[in-house]
Amino acid sequence: MRAWSDRERLESPFFRRTDFDVPSRLLVSQIVVGGAIEPKIDVRLRDGFAYPAFLQSPFVEDPMTNPTQRNRLDEEESPYLRQHADNPVNWQPWDDQALEEARERDVPIFLSIGYSACHWCHVMEDESFADEEVADLLNENFVPIKVDREERPDVDSIYMTVAQLVTGRGGWPLSAWLTPQGKPFYVGTYFPKEAKRGQPGFLDVLEQLANSWEQDRDEVENRAQQWTDAAKDRLEETPDSVAQAEPPSSEVLTTAADAALRSADRQHGGFGSGGPKFPQPSRLHVLARAYDRTGREQFREVLEESLDAMAAGGLYDHVGGGFHRYCVDADWTVPHFEKMLYDNAEIPRAFLAGYQLTGDDRYAEVTAETLEFVDRELTHEEGGFFSTLDAQSKTEDGEKEEGVFYVWTPDEISEVLEEETDAELFCARYDITESGNFEGTNQPNRVRSIPDLADEFDLAEDDTEQRLESARKALFEARERRPRPNRDEKVLASWNGLLINTCAEAALVLGEDEYAEMGVDALDFVRERLWDADEGRLARRYKDGDVKVDGYLEDYAFLARGALRCYEATGDVDHLAFALDLARTIEAEFWDEERGTLYFTPESGESLVTRPQELDDQSTPSATGVALETLLALDGFAADENFEKIASTVLETHANRIEANSLQHASLCLAADRLEAGALEITIAADELPAAWRDRFAAEYRPDRLFALRPPTAEGLESWLEQLGLEEAPAIWAGREARDGEPTLYVCRDRTCSPPTHDIEDALEWLGDNANAVESDSTSLDEPESPF
């Protein structure tokens, strides 16, 4: 690497202007990167190359005495961090030692954030981080820190917010340069090593930012402070006064659904007019619930169009089940091939809602196939769920390529399926062509119907289906012999909570106990390894016996919701007890009564440059939204807690923000609807939940349904109350014993209950009569009238 000449410095557009697009509303002053140019630069020779003096670091120490002078990622368990352990860059994990090193050396931090299945993260590693020239520049002038965004979503949230505010976009890898105090002064995503296609080269950026730090320190720090203030305003601050505020209006759910309609692609399904296309399950839940509340057919139509498109297109793995991350085009043909646990939890849950609303068996099949994929490929042998499958895998030549594990050519299909008709049938069904849809190969897309194919091939429809299923199984077995994508085997509490919730819901809706067992096994796994019952604290990540990172709001909220749903599906009060314990810690660690909000990071956790909230829905649902719905559901079991008050207050605090952009806050809209509608309590006094009752209630879409099994006798209930740490029976159980020694059913809404009954049809009839309003002759919750 050579030094910049004086003329090159003066003529470089990078030195002469800012490379940031700063919205004027942020009032962030712009500075000239590189600042004033001295007429002469002190240049020193080293290894035969000329280096500016500002790139000469006096802090060259023996790595044996200063561990930060070597790459420390070999000490980490995160697969993403371990992928970079052999880089010549002296990568540090985000920890006190690395941050203190930056302060002691008084040099900026280069922060690189990514995750193991990230395609462009791999590209930037190959081009830059594995390069000695880049490594020398990074090591001498910065403290390079590598962060797995899946382990540290708090760090990711802060600096990604800055990137979005400053540049109007974001993505991974996220590249940020920080002061030694962690305040950002330059941000970007992927950089090529050398400048190309209008992108600055990474080497140039490093040189110029090192120069700016040396020569324009005051201006850089001024910018860093203003950007930090902007991030705090976006992430941490709440309205000054909410004393007279009210929760969002009852119309906010419909407002969000109307916004979803406006953004819907009515031709291809999903949302947005072009690519890339993301599944956005939170929007689908808004549509489902708004349709249930209003009966507006447009809401159902857009829901079905989106589910149909995702189930038929390349987003879905038609050979092995499960969903890829997103599609790069408008018509859902070619995916970005990584598979994430959270997608394969939240998308099937939307399909379950679609199945309840429409009765379309294909939605149930997609759910079952996806859970089979998770069980087969993302499940720890002892029960927890792994995080991701990489988009890349090796070709026959040993080179890594994206999607190669999943794609096919017609010749490959014919080689596996010996009967010509079967090969032609499969290719016609899934659009496998010679030209291909992905780099000369084909990601299967279901484009032809069974009746259409049966007619063309002169086959019975049953025979057509059987042939296609046999072909799929044969292709799956052949695909299993290919080199597999890498698997990130972190077990994250939050993502496990998402899938645990879906497993339990699938058990209820589809009537399959095996899904409940799958969810309970994972819940037990997480509880045993990540939950400290004595301290009431949850850790976030488990990997090969190593536990790391204090849990965030999403860990507690997603897992509490999953535990509650496991109680509903199995009737095991131990799951309910765990959900209540998690909820109490949410109140203790994340609830700020003075500001009326829930924060994403625990009060006792690490102090960063800002303490973020998570209000928006992103690739996962809003942690705050899920927390509020879960607290509202649990309030019926712990009336002496502040759960409903917390939920109501948070919605009041953010009411203006939610109503101003309801679709961006989909999960908070769902929580506001739950607060407005109240729970549909289905209390069953029995030793176990009768399957017939479960199936009848769960078959229909009832988003606020709450199954509340309790022991049939008062004596049995006392034992449960002791286990839950409750002094008296909560209203959802109180006075609702079994009658005549038989399982007895109580259905309640808005503090009004049906008479106790042994006949589910009577309960359903009462529910139908009281679906939207409480009738004047209904039985009071406080004085139940029994026909027995």
mmCIF file of C-alpha atoms in Angstrom, residues 182 605-611:
data_model
loop_
_atom_site.group_PDB
_atom_site.id
_atom_site.type_symbol
_atom_site.label_atom_id
_atom_site.label_comp_id
_atom_site.label_asym_id
_atom_site.label_seq_id
_atom_site.Cartn_x
_atom_site.Cartn_y
_atom_site.Cartn_z
ATOM 1 C CA GLY A 182 -18.601 3.843 21.539
ATOM 2 C CA GLY A 605 -27.211 -5.060 32.186
ATOM 3 C CA GLU A 606 -24.325 -3.441 30.348
ATOM 4 C CA SER A 607 -24.558 0.307 29.832
ATOM 5 C CA LEU A 608 -24.271 1.295 26.159
ATOM 6 C CA VAL A 609 -24.420 4.711 24.502
ATOM 7 C CA THR A 610 -28.212 4.456 24.573
ATOM 8 C CA ARG A 611 -30.755 2.084 26.107
#
